[in-house]
Coordinates of C-alpha atoms in Angstrom, one line a residue:
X210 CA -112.7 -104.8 37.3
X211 CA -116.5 -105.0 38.7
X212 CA -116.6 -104.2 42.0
X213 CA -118.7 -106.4 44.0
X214 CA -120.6 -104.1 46.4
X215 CA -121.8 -107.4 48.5
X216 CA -118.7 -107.5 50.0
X217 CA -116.2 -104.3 50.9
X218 CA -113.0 -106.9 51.6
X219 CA -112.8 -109.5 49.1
X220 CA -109.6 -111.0 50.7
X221 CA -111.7 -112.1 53.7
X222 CA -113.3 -109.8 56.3
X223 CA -113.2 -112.3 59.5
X224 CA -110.9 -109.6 61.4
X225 CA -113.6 -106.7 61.6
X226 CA -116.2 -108.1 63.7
X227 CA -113.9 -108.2 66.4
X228 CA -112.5 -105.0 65.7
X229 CA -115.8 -103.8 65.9
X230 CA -117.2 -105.2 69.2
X231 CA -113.8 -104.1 71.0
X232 CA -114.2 -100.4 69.9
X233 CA -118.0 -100.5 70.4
X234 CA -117.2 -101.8 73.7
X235 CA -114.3 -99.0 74.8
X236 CA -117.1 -96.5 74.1
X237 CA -119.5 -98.1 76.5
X238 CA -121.9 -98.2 73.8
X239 CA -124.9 -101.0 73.2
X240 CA -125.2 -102.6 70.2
X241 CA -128.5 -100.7 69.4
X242 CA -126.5 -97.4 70.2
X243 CA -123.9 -98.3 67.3
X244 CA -126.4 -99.2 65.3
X245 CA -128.8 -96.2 65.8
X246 CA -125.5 -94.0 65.2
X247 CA -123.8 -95.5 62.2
X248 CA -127.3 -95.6 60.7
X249 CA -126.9 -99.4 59.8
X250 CA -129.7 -102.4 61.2
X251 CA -128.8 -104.3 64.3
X252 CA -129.3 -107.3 62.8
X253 CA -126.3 -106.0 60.1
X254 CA -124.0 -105.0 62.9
X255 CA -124.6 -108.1 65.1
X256 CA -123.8 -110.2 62.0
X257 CA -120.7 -108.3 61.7
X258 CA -119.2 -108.5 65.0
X259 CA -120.3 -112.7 64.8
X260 CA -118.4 -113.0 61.5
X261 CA -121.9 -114.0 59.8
X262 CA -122.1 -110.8 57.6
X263 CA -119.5 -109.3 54.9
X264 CA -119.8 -105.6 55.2
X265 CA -120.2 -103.2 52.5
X266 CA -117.9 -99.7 51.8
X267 CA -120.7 -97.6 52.8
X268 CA -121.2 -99.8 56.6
X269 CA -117.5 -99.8 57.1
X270 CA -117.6 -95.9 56.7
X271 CA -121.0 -95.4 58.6
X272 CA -119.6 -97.7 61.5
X273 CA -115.9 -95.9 61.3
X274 CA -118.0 -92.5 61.3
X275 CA -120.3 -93.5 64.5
X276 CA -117.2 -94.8 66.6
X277 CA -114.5 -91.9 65.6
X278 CA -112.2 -93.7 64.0
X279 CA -110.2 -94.1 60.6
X280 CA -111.5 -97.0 58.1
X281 CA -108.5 -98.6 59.2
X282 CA -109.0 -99.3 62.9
X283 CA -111.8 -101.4 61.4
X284 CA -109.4 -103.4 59.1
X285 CA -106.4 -103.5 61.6
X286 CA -104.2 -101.2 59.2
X287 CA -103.8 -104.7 57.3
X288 CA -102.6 -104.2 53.8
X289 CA -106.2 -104.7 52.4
X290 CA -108.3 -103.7 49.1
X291 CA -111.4 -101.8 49.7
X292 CA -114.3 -102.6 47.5
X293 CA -117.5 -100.1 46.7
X294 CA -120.2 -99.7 44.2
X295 CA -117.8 -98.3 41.5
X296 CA -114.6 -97.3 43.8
X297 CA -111.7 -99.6 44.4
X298 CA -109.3 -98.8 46.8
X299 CA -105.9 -100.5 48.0
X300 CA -104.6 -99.6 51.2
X301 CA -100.5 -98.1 50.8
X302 CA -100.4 -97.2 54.4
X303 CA -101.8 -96.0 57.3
X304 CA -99.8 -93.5 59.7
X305 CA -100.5 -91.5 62.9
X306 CA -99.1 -88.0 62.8
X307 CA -99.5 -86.1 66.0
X308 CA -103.4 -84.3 65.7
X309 CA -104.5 -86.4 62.9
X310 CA -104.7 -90.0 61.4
X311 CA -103.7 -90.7 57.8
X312 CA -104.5 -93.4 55.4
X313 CA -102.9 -93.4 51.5
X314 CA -104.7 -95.1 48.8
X315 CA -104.9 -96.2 45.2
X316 CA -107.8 -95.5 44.0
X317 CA -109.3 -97.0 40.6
X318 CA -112.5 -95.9 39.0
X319 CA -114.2 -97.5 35.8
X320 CA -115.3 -95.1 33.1
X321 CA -118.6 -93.8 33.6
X322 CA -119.2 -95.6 37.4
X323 CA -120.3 -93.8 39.9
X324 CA -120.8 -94.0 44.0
X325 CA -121.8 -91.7 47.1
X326 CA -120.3 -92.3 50.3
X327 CA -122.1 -91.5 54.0
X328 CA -120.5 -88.8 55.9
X329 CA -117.2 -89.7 58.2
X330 CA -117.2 -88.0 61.5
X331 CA -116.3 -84.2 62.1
X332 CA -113.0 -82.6 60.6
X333 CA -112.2 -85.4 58.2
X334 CA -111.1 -84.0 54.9
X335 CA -110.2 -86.1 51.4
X336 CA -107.6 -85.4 49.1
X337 CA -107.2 -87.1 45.5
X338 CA -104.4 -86.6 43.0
X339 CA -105.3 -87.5 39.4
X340 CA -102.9 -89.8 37.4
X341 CA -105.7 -90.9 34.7
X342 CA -109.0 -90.4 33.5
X343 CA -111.5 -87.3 34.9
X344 CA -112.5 -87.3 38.0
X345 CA -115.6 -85.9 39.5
X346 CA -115.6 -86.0 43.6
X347 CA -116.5 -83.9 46.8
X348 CA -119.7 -83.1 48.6
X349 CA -122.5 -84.1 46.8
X350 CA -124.3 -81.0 46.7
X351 CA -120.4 -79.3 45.2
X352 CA -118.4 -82.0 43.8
X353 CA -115.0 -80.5 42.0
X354 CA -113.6 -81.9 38.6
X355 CA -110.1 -83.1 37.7
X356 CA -108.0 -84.7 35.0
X357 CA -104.9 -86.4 34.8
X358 CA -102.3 -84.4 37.0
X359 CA -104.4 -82.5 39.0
X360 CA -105.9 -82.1 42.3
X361 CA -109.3 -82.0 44.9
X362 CA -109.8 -81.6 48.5
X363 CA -112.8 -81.9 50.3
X364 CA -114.9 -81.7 53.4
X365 CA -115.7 -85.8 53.5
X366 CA -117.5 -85.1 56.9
X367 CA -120.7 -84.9 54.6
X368 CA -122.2 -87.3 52.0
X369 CA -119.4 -87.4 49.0
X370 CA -118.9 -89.1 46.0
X371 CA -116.6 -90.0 43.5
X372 CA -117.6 -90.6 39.4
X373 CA -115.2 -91.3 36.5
X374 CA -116.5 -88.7 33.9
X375 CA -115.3 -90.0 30.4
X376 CA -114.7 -93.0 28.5
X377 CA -111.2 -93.7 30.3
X378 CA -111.2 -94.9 34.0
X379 CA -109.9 -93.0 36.7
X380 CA -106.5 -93.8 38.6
X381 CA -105.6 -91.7 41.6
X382 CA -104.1 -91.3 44.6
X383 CA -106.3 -90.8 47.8
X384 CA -105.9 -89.7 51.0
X385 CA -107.9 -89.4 53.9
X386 CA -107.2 -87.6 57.0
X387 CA -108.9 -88.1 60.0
X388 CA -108.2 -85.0 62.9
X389 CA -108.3 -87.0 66.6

């Protein structure tokens, strides 16, 4: 697996732009507001919300942070793989669960790949169960360490990352909540 960090959805992001414009737009927020928030160009989000533009992990999560939302308002809760610089994700499912909003994920890692990921919004916290490999993750300025069978939790409302330590790749279990 080489994750292709031109593109976060590799099974066709058409659906987001959309998303996107409709959320922006229930905020009451301009263009150039979402894109002086989320930290991303204007030309990136307008090419977004036209269709023009594939987005990247790391704009999905900065736009997701800026609105308030989960990753998966931005994907529609689709079934969908979730492509970084080193970190694959699949989607298992997304739930609601009165205060907060969940989504489950496999997570795969190649030996010796690494990525940081911007901040999501207030209160949203990580949590990755280890099935294979070493895995190094959390805050960037504290990351934690586990192998095969153990557990981290983290703060992801700050810049995080996620490396496969080792010669073997990393296989986990990852889930994100997101407080409303």
């Amino acid at each position: 697996m080489t994750p292709d960090p031109a593109t976060a959805l590799p099974g066709g992001s058409d659906h987001v732009g959309p998303r996107i414009r409709a959320l922006r737009e229930e905020r009451g927020m301009s263009l150039s507001a979402l894109a002086r928030a989320a930290g991303v160009g204007k030309a990136t989000l307008s090419g977004l919300e036209a269709g023009t533009r594939n987005p990247t992990l790391d704009t999905l999560h900065s736009v997701a942070a800026a609105l308030g939302v989960a990753l998966t308002a931005l994907v529609e809760g689709r079934p969908a793989r979730i492509v970084g610089r080193a970190v694959r994700i699949d989607l298992l499912r997304a739930f609601d669960d009165g205060p907060a909003t969940y989504e489950l994920y496999r997570m795969q890692i190649p030996a010796g790949a690494s990525q940081v990921s911007p901040a999501h919004h207030p209160g949203v916290t990580e949590h990755a169960t280890v099935f294979a490999g070493c895995l190094r993750a959390g805050p960037v300025e504290a990351p934690g360490r586990a192998e095969a069978g153990g557990f981290l939790e983290w703060a992801a409302d700050v810049p995080h990352g996620y490396a496969a330590e080792g010669t073997a790749d990393v296989h986990a279990s990852l889930l994100i909540r997101y407080p409303r």
